[in-house]
């Protein structure tokens, strides 16, 4: 799938499907519909009959005579013009793209309407909506090939001179961000049989070579030598050895941002084993890692003027004869010890090492992403990422990036009172905090291991793993974090 941009009158376009967008506002609607019938020579009968009003998400097909450059037109409703936002444009483009797939169109043109907001941002949103909606994880499906048609080419078109320059860059940049999101989705959706610490590290290396950043992979021996007892401990029940992935992009003179991603390639719970129902989704317990790798791919391909370091502790959490047990005590990279009361609270044990390790980069910001707690899903559901941290400034920046990308974040408090819930009698800290405020006690555990830097923790358990499809997301891995962090880094400095 490729996206491109072109300035052209509507009636000069060639496509299997031309998607056009109309507003719900009656006067504007009438004008837009009559312009379409004049320029393309089509009658949009449902509009004349009052069956189509340009409401958000409404679509209707119209067909042209054979021999024209365009076979069919899909008219897509945008809703009322005054309400239009980037997110509305994403959704409208997504609706158009899904209709393109439904009619098996190979070359699709989206002809832009008169836009609200900054032109580049609106064009960016249109491209995102179409490309993200067409993502599929189908590499393991060998049958029913013909039902899986994905358009080869998405052409974003306009006849506006003002849009032409901004439009081209916006489409190219959006395609990069969407491909990076697809990479994160692919990593999430790949089963644990195939994706384990070594292959996750291999995927990071491949992305690095393709996109222009570096990746260094530490093996079990190196991880042990560094004293990362959390990573070693969690991984030791698995036949698959751990890896510690270090990525770097940009000149180190800049204000460094460290991105940390939880890379549990499968989470059985370990000896504190999870119930069978729903365990399959724990193949996605590496979505934090996927978000970090995807962000590196996007930032490097976009050549953003930033310096970023990525840290991914990668392990498989399995029960076995060599597993850690409840009651065990681990020693982390910074020398602190943790009591393992529940081996299913493994994410924080590996993140503790990575967050302590981050200090060596003297970062201006550290952001960790992790499918850390079921409690966060209970609190916020699938529409907001839980956010905690020690820097209101950094949290504000992420909130703004979340609004813009629509990968929204929402704060949870790290009040002092919660700290005592993870007090241990035998170690510096305990890895579980009891029944209440599970997302916050997990955040507090991480807080114990951070260095002297501004830090934000993003619990993406609900937003990374989806039970249902959205307007431009599918069931399974959402790739959340890539668009959020890329937007954040565009504004960084
Ligand atoms: N990976 C899970 C959290 C999770 C649950 C992510 C559901 C996505 C969907 C994490 O490792 C875990 O098992 N957390 C435990 C912590 C508990 C033992 C304190 C949980 O949330 O139940
Ligand atoms: Mn777990
Ligand atoms: Zn986990």
Short mmCIF file of C-alpha atoms and ligand atoms in Angstrom, two decimals:
data_model
loop_
_atom_site.label_atom_id
_atom_site.label_comp_id
_atom_site.label_asym_id
_atom_site.label_seq_id
_atom_site.Cartn_x
_atom_site.Cartn_y
_atom_site.Cartn_z
CA UNK A 1 0.00 0.00 0.00
CA UNK A 2 1.37 3.37 -1.00
CA UNK A 3 -0.02 6.84 -0.39
CA UNK A 4 0.68 9.76 -2.69
CA UNK A 5 -0.50 13.28 -3.27
CA UNK A 6 -1.62 15.04 -6.42
CA UNK A 7 -3.03 18.38 -7.40
CA UNK A 8 -5.70 17.81 -10.01
CA UNK A 9 -9.22 18.85 -10.94
CA UNK A 10 -11.68 16.24 -9.74
CA UNK A 11 -12.74 15.26 -13.25
CA UNK A 12 -9.16 14.57 -14.39
CA UNK A 13 -8.49 11.83 -11.82
CA UNK A 14 -8.14 8.14 -12.67
CA UNK A 15 -9.20 5.60 -10.06
CA UNK A 16 -11.14 2.41 -9.43
CA UNK A 17 -12.90 4.31 -6.70
CA UNK A 18 -13.05 8.04 -6.15
CA UNK A 19 -14.01 9.03 -2.61
CA UNK A 20 -15.46 12.48 -2.11
CA UNK A 21 -16.44 14.14 1.14
CA UNK A 22 -19.48 16.29 1.82
CA UNK A 23 -20.62 18.30 4.81
CA UNK A 24 -23.94 17.88 6.57
CA UNK A 25 -24.74 21.62 6.70
CA UNK A 26 -27.74 21.85 4.31
CA UNK A 27 -26.57 24.79 2.18
CA UNK A 28 -23.04 23.46 1.86
CA UNK A 29 -24.34 19.95 1.22
CA UNK A 30 -26.53 21.10 -1.66
CA UNK A 31 -23.68 23.05 -3.16
CA UNK A 32 -21.25 20.16 -2.86
CA UNK A 33 -23.66 17.60 -4.28
CA UNK A 34 -24.53 19.79 -7.26
CA UNK A 35 -20.83 20.48 -7.92
CA UNK A 36 -20.23 16.73 -7.99
CA UNK A 37 -23.04 16.14 -10.42
CA UNK A 38 -21.80 18.97 -12.62
CA UNK A 39 -18.12 18.00 -12.59
CA UNK A 40 -18.48 14.24 -12.73
CA UNK A 41 -21.82 13.95 -14.52
CA UNK A 42 -23.30 11.78 -11.78
CA UNK A 43 -26.63 11.91 -10.04
CA UNK A 44 -26.52 11.07 -6.38
CA UNK A 45 -30.11 9.91 -6.13
CA UNK A 46 -30.10 9.05 -2.42
CA UNK A 47 -29.24 12.69 -1.78
CA UNK A 48 -32.11 13.90 -3.94
CA UNK A 49 -34.48 11.56 -2.18
CA UNK A 50 -33.23 12.79 1.16
CA UNK A 51 -31.82 9.38 2.08
CA UNK A 52 -28.27 10.67 2.34
CA UNK A 53 -27.57 13.81 4.33
CA UNK A 54 -23.80 13.89 4.77
CA UNK A 55 -23.89 12.75 8.38
CA UNK A 56 -20.69 11.57 9.97
CA UNK A 57 -19.88 8.04 8.81
CA UNK A 58 -22.61 7.92 6.11
CA UNK A 59 -21.52 6.61 2.72
CA UNK A 60 -23.25 6.17 -0.62
CA UNK A 61 -22.01 4.88 -3.99
CA UNK A 62 -22.64 6.40 -7.40
CA UNK A 63 -21.61 4.82 -10.70
CA UNK A 64 -20.27 6.42 -13.83
CA UNK A 65 -20.70 5.36 -17.42
CA UNK A 66 -18.19 2.85 -18.72
CA UNK A 67 -15.19 4.29 -20.48
CA UNK A 68 -14.61 7.14 -18.03
CA UNK A 69 -11.45 7.26 -15.96
CA UNK A 70 -13.44 6.71 -12.81
CA UNK A 71 -15.67 3.70 -12.38
CA UNK A 72 -17.41 4.56 -9.19
CA UNK A 73 -17.69 7.28 -6.62
CA UNK A 74 -18.17 6.90 -2.90
CA UNK A 75 -19.65 9.95 -1.24
CA UNK A 76 -18.69 10.11 2.43
CA UNK A 77 -20.43 12.26 5.03
CA UNK A 78 -18.27 14.42 7.29
CA UNK A 79 -20.98 15.77 9.60
CA UNK A 80 -21.20 19.45 10.38
CA UNK A 81 -18.33 21.63 9.27
CA UNK A 82 -17.99 23.54 12.54
CA UNK A 83 -17.35 20.28 14.41
CA UNK A 84 -14.60 19.02 12.15
CA UNK A 85 -11.34 18.00 13.79
CA UNK A 86 -8.36 15.90 12.75
CA UNK A 87 -10.03 12.92 14.37
CA UNK A 88 -13.22 13.41 12.31
CA UNK A 89 -11.07 13.49 9.17
CA UNK A 90 -9.30 10.28 10.21
CA UNK A 91 -12.65 8.57 10.69
CA UNK A 92 -14.10 9.81 7.40
CA UNK A 93 -11.02 8.64 5.50
CA UNK A 94 -11.21 5.32 7.33
CA UNK A 95 -14.85 4.87 6.26
CA UNK A 96 -13.85 5.64 2.66
CA UNK A 97 -10.93 3.20 2.78
CA UNK A 98 -13.11 0.41 4.10
CA UNK A 99 -15.57 0.94 1.24
CA UNK A 100 -12.63 0.78 -1.16
CA UNK A 101 -11.74 -2.60 0.21
CA UNK A 102 -15.38 -3.72 0.06
CA UNK A 103 -15.53 -3.07 -3.69
CA UNK A 104 -11.99 -4.41 -4.18
CA UNK A 105 -10.73 -1.15 -5.63
CA UNK A 106 -7.01 -1.28 -6.31
CA UNK A 107 -6.43 2.41 -7.04
CA UNK A 108 -8.34 4.68 -4.71
CA UNK A 109 -8.46 8.45 -4.85
CA UNK A 110 -9.60 10.58 -1.92
CA UNK A 111 -10.56 14.01 -3.13
CA UNK A 112 -10.18 16.46 -0.26
CA UNK A 113 -13.03 18.77 0.75
CA UNK A 114 -12.56 22.37 1.90
CA UNK A 115 -10.69 21.82 5.15
CA UNK A 116 -10.94 23.08 8.71
CA UNK A 117 -7.73 23.74 10.63
CA UNK A 118 -4.16 23.72 9.34
CA UNK A 119 -4.08 22.18 5.86
CA UNK A 120 -1.00 20.00 6.54
CA UNK A 121 -2.60 18.55 9.67
CA UNK A 122 -5.89 17.81 7.93
CA UNK A 123 -4.14 16.10 5.01
CA UNK A 124 -2.02 14.15 7.51
CA UNK A 125 -5.19 12.99 9.27
CA UNK A 126 -6.88 11.89 6.04
CA UNK A 127 -3.86 9.80 5.08
CA UNK A 128 -3.62 8.29 8.57
CA UNK A 129 -7.29 7.35 8.68
CA UNK A 130 -7.15 5.56 5.33
CA UNK A 131 -3.88 3.73 5.92
CA UNK A 132 -4.54 2.71 9.53
CA UNK A 133 -8.01 1.42 8.65
CA UNK A 134 -6.64 -0.87 5.96
CA UNK A 135 -4.12 -2.62 8.22
CA UNK A 136 -4.60 -6.36 8.49
CA UNK A 137 -2.66 -9.09 10.19
CA UNK A 138 -3.10 -11.76 7.53
CA UNK A 139 0.32 -13.29 7.03
CA UNK A 140 -0.82 -16.61 8.50
CA UNK A 141 -4.03 -16.86 6.46
CA UNK A 142 -3.47 -19.11 3.47
CA UNK A 143 -7.07 -19.44 2.23
CA UNK A 144 -9.74 -17.05 0.93
CA UNK A 145 -7.12 -14.87 -0.68
CA UNK A 146 -9.60 -12.97 -2.78
CA UNK A 147 -11.54 -11.71 0.24
CA UNK A 148 -8.43 -9.96 1.52
CA UNK A 149 -8.00 -7.28 -1.11
CA UNK A 150 -6.11 -4.22 0.03
CA UNK A 151 -5.78 -1.24 -2.31
CA UNK A 152 -2.32 -0.83 -3.76
CA UNK A 153 -2.46 2.92 -4.13
CA UNK A 154 -4.17 5.65 -2.12
CA UNK A 155 -4.08 8.96 -3.88
CA UNK A 156 -4.87 12.04 -1.83
CA UNK A 157 -6.02 14.64 -4.32
CA UNK A 158 -7.00 18.29 -4.28
CA UNK A 159 -7.60 21.06 -6.79
CA UNK A 160 -6.46 23.69 -4.30
CA UNK A 161 -3.17 25.40 -5.13
CA UNK A 162 -2.71 26.42 -1.49
CA UNK A 163 -2.72 22.78 -0.40
CA UNK A 164 -0.34 21.45 -3.00
CA UNK A 165 3.04 21.91 -1.26
CA UNK A 166 1.97 21.20 2.31
CA UNK A 167 -0.08 18.27 1.08
CA UNK A 168 2.76 16.35 -0.47
CA UNK A 169 4.94 16.42 2.66
CA UNK A 170 2.00 15.65 4.90
CA UNK A 171 1.09 12.54 2.91
CA UNK A 172 4.68 11.24 2.88
CA UNK A 173 5.08 11.84 6.62
CA UNK A 174 1.75 10.25 7.46
CA UNK A 175 2.67 7.18 5.44
CA UNK A 176 5.88 6.81 7.47
CA UNK A 177 4.02 7.10 10.76
CA UNK A 178 1.37 4.61 9.62
CA UNK A 179 3.97 2.09 8.47
CA UNK A 180 5.69 2.40 11.85
CA UNK A 181 2.32 1.84 13.55
CA UNK A 182 1.77 -1.23 11.36
CA UNK A 183 5.16 -2.54 12.44
CA UNK A 184 4.12 -2.17 16.08
CA UNK A 185 0.81 -3.90 15.32
CA UNK A 186 2.57 -6.76 13.52
CA UNK A 187 4.95 -7.28 16.43
CA UNK A 188 2.02 -7.29 18.86
CA UNK A 189 -0.05 -9.73 16.82
CA UNK A 190 2.77 -12.18 16.12
CA UNK A 191 2.36 -15.25 18.34
CA UNK A 192 4.81 -16.07 21.10
CA UNK A 193 5.90 -19.16 19.22
CA UNK A 194 7.56 -16.91 16.68
CA UNK A 195 8.16 -13.72 18.66
CA UNK A 196 10.42 -14.26 21.66
CA UNK A 197 13.26 -12.15 23.07
CA UNK A 198 15.80 -13.12 20.40
CA UNK A 199 13.41 -12.51 17.49
CA UNK A 200 12.11 -9.27 19.02
CA UNK A 201 15.74 -8.10 19.18
CA UNK A 202 16.20 -9.23 15.57
CA UNK A 203 13.15 -7.16 14.56
CA UNK A 204 14.66 -4.10 16.26
CA UNK A 205 17.94 -4.66 14.41
CA UNK A 206 16.17 -4.98 11.07
CA UNK A 207 14.20 -1.81 11.69
CA UNK A 208 17.44 -0.04 12.67
CA UNK A 209 19.15 -1.08 9.44
CA UNK A 210 16.16 -0.09 7.31
CA UNK A 211 15.44 3.23 8.97
CA UNK A 212 18.74 4.69 10.09
CA UNK A 213 19.20 4.23 13.83
CA UNK A 214 21.44 1.89 15.81
CA UNK A 215 20.47 -1.15 17.84
CA UNK A 216 22.75 -2.98 20.25
CA UNK A 217 21.61 -6.30 21.67
CA UNK A 218 22.83 -7.52 25.06
CA UNK A 219 22.63 -11.29 25.60
CA UNK A 220 21.93 -13.14 28.84
CA UNK A 221 25.56 -13.12 29.93
CA UNK A 222 25.90 -9.37 29.41
CA UNK A 223 22.59 -8.74 31.20
CA UNK A 224 23.79 -10.82 34.14
CA UNK A 225 27.16 -9.05 34.21
CA UNK A 226 25.38 -5.69 34.42
CA UNK A 227 23.50 -6.94 37.47
CA UNK A 228 20.02 -6.75 35.99
CA UNK A 229 18.51 -9.26 38.40
CA UNK A 230 14.94 -8.45 37.38
CA UNK A 231 15.47 -9.32 33.74
CA UNK A 232 17.46 -12.44 34.57
CA UNK A 233 14.99 -13.55 37.24
CA UNK A 234 11.81 -13.16 35.19
CA UNK A 235 13.33 -14.85 32.14
CA UNK A 236 14.86 -17.84 33.89
CA UNK A 237 11.75 -20.02 33.78
CA UNK A 238 11.75 -19.93 29.99
CA UNK A 239 13.81 -21.91 27.46
CA UNK A 240 14.11 -18.59 25.62
CA UNK A 241 16.97 -16.46 26.95
CA UNK A 242 16.41 -12.74 27.63
CA UNK A 243 17.70 -9.87 25.55
CA UNK A 244 18.25 -6.22 26.43
CA UNK A 245 17.78 -4.00 23.38
CA UNK A 246 19.44 -0.57 23.26
CA UNK A 247 18.49 1.74 20.42
CA UNK A 248 19.86 5.17 19.66
CA UNK A 249 19.06 7.86 17.14
CA UNK A 250 20.38 11.40 16.65
CA UNK A 251 23.31 13.40 17.95
CA UNK A 252 24.02 12.95 21.64
CA UNK A 253 24.53 16.68 22.14
CA UNK A 254 20.76 17.21 22.07
CA UNK A 255 18.35 16.98 24.99
CA UNK A 256 18.12 13.21 25.33
CA UNK A 257 14.79 11.45 25.65
CA UNK A 258 14.92 7.82 26.80
CA UNK A 259 12.01 5.58 25.79
CA UNK A 260 11.60 2.36 27.76
CA UNK A 261 9.28 -0.43 26.56
CA UNK A 262 8.09 -3.54 28.39
CA UNK A 263 9.04 -6.50 26.22
CA UNK A 264 7.37 -9.55 27.76
CA UNK A 265 6.94 -11.66 24.62
CA UNK A 266 4.52 -13.95 26.43
CA UNK A 267 3.18 -13.62 29.95
CA UNK A 268 1.83 -16.85 31.42
CA UNK A 269 2.12 -15.33 34.87
CA UNK A 270 4.96 -17.73 35.70
CA UNK A 271 4.48 -19.85 38.85
CA UNK A 272 1.64 -17.49 39.84
CA UNK A 273 0.05 -18.73 36.62
CA UNK A 274 -2.82 -16.93 34.94
CA UNK A 275 -6.20 -18.59 34.32
CA UNK A 276 -6.62 -20.13 30.85
CA UNK A 277 -9.41 -17.81 29.67
CA UNK A 278 -7.95 -14.92 27.70
CA UNK A 279 -4.34 -15.92 28.24
CA UNK A 280 -3.71 -15.84 24.47
CA UNK A 281 -3.78 -12.06 24.50
CA UNK A 282 -0.64 -12.14 26.62
CA UNK A 283 1.30 -12.64 23.37
CA UNK A 284 0.81 -8.85 23.23
CA UNK A 285 2.55 -8.17 26.52
CA UNK A 286 5.41 -6.65 24.52
CA UNK A 287 3.34 -3.74 23.20
CA UNK A 288 5.47 -1.23 25.11
CA UNK A 289 8.52 -2.58 23.28
CA UNK A 290 6.62 -2.49 19.97
CA UNK A 291 5.69 1.16 20.57
CA UNK A 292 9.32 2.07 21.24
CA UNK A 293 10.66 0.21 18.19
CA UNK A 294 7.89 1.68 16.01
CA UNK A 295 8.65 5.18 17.29
CA UNK A 296 12.33 4.74 16.45
CA UNK A 297 11.39 3.66 12.95
CA UNK A 298 9.13 6.70 12.48
CA UNK A 299 11.51 9.24 14.02
CA UNK A 300 14.52 7.96 12.09
CA UNK A 301 12.66 7.88 8.76
CA UNK A 302 11.28 11.37 9.41
CA UNK A 303 14.77 12.53 10.37
CA UNK A 304 13.42 14.46 13.36
CA UNK A 305 16.06 16.69 15.01
CA UNK A 306 16.10 14.88 18.38
CA UNK A 307 18.34 12.54 20.35
CA UNK A 308 16.54 9.45 21.60
CA UNK A 309 17.62 6.27 23.35
CA UNK A 310 15.37 3.20 23.46
CA UNK A 311 15.65 0.53 26.14
CA UNK A 312 13.73 -2.74 25.87
CA UNK A 313 14.13 -5.51 28.42
CA UNK A 314 12.81 -8.58 26.57
CA UNK A 315 11.80 -11.77 28.37
CA UNK A 316 9.30 -14.61 28.28
CA UNK A 317 7.49 -15.21 31.59
CA UNK A 318 7.03 -18.98 31.91
CA UNK A 319 6.50 -21.48 34.72
CA UNK A 320 9.15 -24.18 34.89
CA UNK A 321 11.67 -25.96 37.05
CA UNK A 322 13.98 -22.97 36.94
CA UNK A 323 11.34 -20.27 37.44
CA UNK A 324 11.52 -17.70 40.19
CA UNK A 325 9.10 -18.43 43.06
CA UNK A 326 6.84 -16.26 45.15
CA UNK A 327 8.99 -15.18 48.09
CA UNK A 328 12.17 -14.91 46.05
CA UNK A 329 14.20 -11.72 46.30
CA UNK A 330 15.89 -10.17 43.26
CA UNK A 331 18.66 -7.59 43.13
CA UNK A 332 18.27 -4.94 40.45
CA UNK A 333 20.72 -2.91 38.35
CA UNK A 334 20.90 -0.09 40.93
CA UNK A 335 21.54 -2.52 43.80
CA UNK A 336 18.03 -2.32 45.24
CA UNK A 337 16.19 -5.52 46.09
CA UNK A 338 12.61 -6.54 45.42
CA UNK A 339 10.51 -9.24 46.99
CA UNK A 340 8.59 -11.25 44.40
CA UNK A 341 5.23 -11.86 46.04
CA UNK A 342 3.57 -12.69 42.73
CA UNK A 343 5.50 -13.82 39.66
CA UNK A 344 2.73 -12.38 37.45
CA UNK A 345 3.79 -8.86 38.42
CA UNK A 346 6.83 -9.37 36.18
CA UNK A 347 6.71 -6.26 34.02
CA UNK A 348 7.77 -3.93 36.84
CA UNK A 349 10.65 -6.29 37.73
CA UNK A 350 12.25 -5.95 34.30
CA UNK A 351 11.37 -2.25 33.94
CA UNK A 352 13.11 -1.55 37.27
CA UNK A 353 16.45 -2.55 35.70
CA UNK A 354 15.81 -0.54 32.54
CA UNK A 355 14.69 2.62 34.41
CA UNK A 356 17.76 2.47 36.64
CA UNK A 357 19.95 1.92 33.56
CA UNK A 358 18.40 4.99 31.88
CA UNK A 359 20.21 7.24 34.36
CA UNK A 360 23.52 6.71 32.56
CA UNK A 361 22.27 8.81 29.62
CA UNK A 362 21.63 11.85 31.84
CA UNK A 363 18.27 12.21 30.10
CA UNK A 364 16.02 15.28 29.99
CA UNK A 365 13.03 12.96 29.92
CA UNK A 366 12.32 9.27 30.40
CA UNK A 367 9.03 7.81 29.20
CA UNK A 368 8.19 4.18 29.79
CA UNK A 369 5.37 2.30 28.07
CA UNK A 370 4.05 -0.97 29.42
CA UNK A 371 1.03 -3.26 29.32
CA UNK A 372 1.54 -3.23 33.04
CA UNK A 373 -1.72 -3.86 34.87
CA UNK A 374 -5.20 -5.28 34.40
CA UNK A 375 -6.18 -2.70 37.02
CA UNK A 376 -5.50 0.09 34.52
CA UNK A 377 -7.94 -1.53 32.08
CA UNK A 378 -10.52 -1.68 34.87
CA UNK A 379 -9.97 2.00 35.64
CA UNK A 380 -9.84 3.50 32.13
CA UNK A 381 -11.04 0.85 29.68
CA UNK A 382 -9.69 0.93 26.14
CA UNK A 383 -9.92 4.65 25.38
CA UNK A 384 -7.24 6.18 27.56
CA UNK A 385 -3.70 5.29 28.54
CA UNK A 386 -2.96 5.61 32.27
CA UNK A 387 -0.31 8.22 32.96
CA UNK A 388 1.81 8.69 36.10
CA UNK A 389 5.05 10.52 36.69
CA UNK A 390 7.12 13.05 38.59
CA UNK A 391 6.99 15.93 36.11
CA UNK A 392 3.84 17.91 35.42
CA UNK A 393 5.59 19.63 32.50
CA UNK A 394 6.33 16.34 30.77
CA UNK A 395 2.83 15.07 31.51
CA UNK A 396 1.33 18.21 29.95
CA UNK A 397 3.39 17.70 26.81
CA UNK A 398 2.21 14.10 26.54
CA UNK A 399 -1.38 15.14 27.15
CA UNK A 400 -1.14 17.60 24.26
CA UNK A 401 0.45 14.98 21.99
CA UNK A 402 -2.32 12.60 23.03
CA UNK A 403 -5.07 15.02 22.01
CA UNK A 404 -3.41 15.70 18.68
CA UNK A 405 -2.80 12.05 17.79
CA UNK A 406 -6.00 10.92 19.53
CA UNK A 407 -3.88 8.41 21.47
CA UNK A 408 -5.13 10.02 24.63
CA UNK A 409 -3.55 9.73 28.07
CA UNK A 410 -5.14 10.35 31.46
CA UNK A 411 -3.43 11.00 34.79
CA UNK A 412 -3.55 8.74 37.83
CA UNK A 413 -2.09 10.03 41.12
CA UNK A 414 1.15 8.82 42.69
CA UNK A 415 0.22 10.18 46.13
CA UNK A 416 2.63 9.36 48.96
CA UNK A 417 -0.04 7.35 50.77
CA UNK A 418 0.14 4.61 48.13
CA UNK A 419 3.83 3.95 48.75
CA UNK A 420 3.31 1.89 51.90
CA UNK A 421 1.21 -0.63 49.98
CA UNK A 422 4.37 -2.04 48.40
CA UNK A 423 6.46 -2.10 51.57
CA UNK A 424 8.30 -5.37 52.12
CA UNK A 425 9.49 -6.89 55.39
CA UNK A 426 12.42 -8.63 53.75
CA UNK A 427 13.48 -6.46 50.80
CA UNK A 428 13.53 -2.80 49.72
CA UNK A 429 10.18 -3.14 47.97
CA UNK A 430 7.52 -5.75 47.22
CA UNK A 431 6.29 -6.34 43.68
CA UNK A 432 2.55 -6.30 44.46
CA UNK A 433 0.44 -3.97 46.52
CA UNK A 434 -2.74 -5.87 47.26
CA UNK A 435 -6.22 -5.44 45.88
CA UNK A 436 -6.64 -1.69 45.53
CA UNK A 437 -5.15 0.84 43.13
CA UNK A 438 -3.21 -1.77 41.19
CA UNK A 439 -2.16 0.59 38.39
CA UNK A 440 -0.87 3.10 40.92
CA UNK A 441 1.05 0.66 43.12
CA UNK A 442 2.72 -0.62 39.92
CA UNK A 443 3.62 2.99 39.09
CA UNK A 444 4.97 3.49 42.60
CA UNK A 445 7.14 0.39 42.25
CA UNK A 446 8.68 1.89 39.10
CA UNK A 447 9.14 5.23 40.82
CA UNK A 448 11.44 3.55 43.33
CA UNK A 449 13.89 2.78 40.54
CA UNK A 450 13.99 5.99 38.56
CA UNK A 451 17.06 8.19 38.57
CA UNK A 452 17.32 11.93 38.81
CA UNK A 453 15.31 12.77 35.72
CA UNK A 454 11.79 13.85 34.66
CA UNK A 455 9.80 10.65 34.17
CA UNK A 456 6.43 9.56 32.89
CA UNK A 457 5.00 6.05 33.03
CA UNK A 458 2.31 5.12 30.50
CA UNK A 459 0.22 2.04 31.31
CA UNK A 460 -1.04 0.95 27.89
CA UNK A 461 -2.65 -2.34 28.99
CA UNK A 462 -6.08 -1.13 27.83
CA UNK A 463 -5.14 0.90 24.78
CA UNK A 464 -2.57 -1.44 23.21
CA UNK A 465 -4.67 -4.61 23.29
CA UNK A 466 -8.12 -4.22 21.75
CA UNK A 467 -11.04 -6.62 22.06
CA UNK A 468 -13.01 -4.85 19.33
CA UNK A 469 -12.22 -2.91 16.19
CA UNK A 470 -12.51 0.90 16.21
CA UNK A 471 -12.91 3.32 13.29
CA UNK A 472 -9.32 2.72 12.18
CA UNK A 473 -8.09 0.07 14.60
CA UNK A 474 -8.59 -3.67 14.49
CA UNK A 475 -9.10 -6.30 17.16
CA UNK A 476 -5.67 -7.17 18.59
CA UNK A 477 -2.63 -4.90 18.72
CA UNK A 478 -3.40 -1.22 18.15
CA UNK A 479 0.18 0.01 17.80
CA UNK A 480 -0.63 2.66 20.42
CA UNK A 481 2.29 4.85 21.45
CA UNK A 482 3.90 5.24 18.03
CA UNK A 483 1.72 8.15 16.92
CA UNK A 484 1.66 9.61 20.44
CA UNK A 485 5.44 9.59 20.89
CA UNK A 486 6.18 10.69 17.33
CA UNK A 487 3.89 13.68 17.82
CA UNK A 488 5.52 14.36 21.21
CA UNK A 489 9.00 14.25 19.65
CA UNK A 490 8.00 16.52 16.76
CA UNK A 491 7.37 19.22 19.36
CA UNK A 492 10.32 18.34 21.62
CA UNK A 493 13.07 20.98 22.13
N1 LIG B 1 0.71 -8.18 31.52
C1 LIG B 1 -0.07 -8.14 32.70
C2 LIG B 1 -1.07 -6.97 32.71
C3 LIG B 1 -2.18 -7.02 31.70
C4 LIG B 1 -3.40 -7.58 32.02
C5 LIG B 1 -2.02 -6.42 30.48
C6 LIG B 1 -4.42 -7.58 31.10
C7 LIG B 1 -3.04 -6.41 29.55
C8 LIG B 1 -4.25 -7.00 29.87
C9 LIG B 1 0.83 -8.00 33.92
O1 LIG B 1 2.06 -8.60 33.82
C10 LIG B 1 0.11 -8.65 35.06
O2 LIG B 1 -0.05 -9.84 35.00
N2 LIG B 1 -0.29 -7.85 36.03
C11 LIG B 1 -0.99 -8.35 37.15
C12 LIG B 1 -0.42 -7.69 38.38
C13 LIG B 1 -0.89 -8.29 39.65
C14 LIG B 1 -0.30 -9.69 39.83
C15 LIG B 1 -0.47 -7.41 40.79
C16 LIG B 1 -2.46 -7.99 36.97
O3 LIG B 1 -2.76 -6.93 36.42
O4 LIG B 1 -3.30 -8.81 37.34
MN1 LIG B 2 2.02 -10.62 34.44
ZN1 LIG B 3 2.81 -8.83 31.94
#
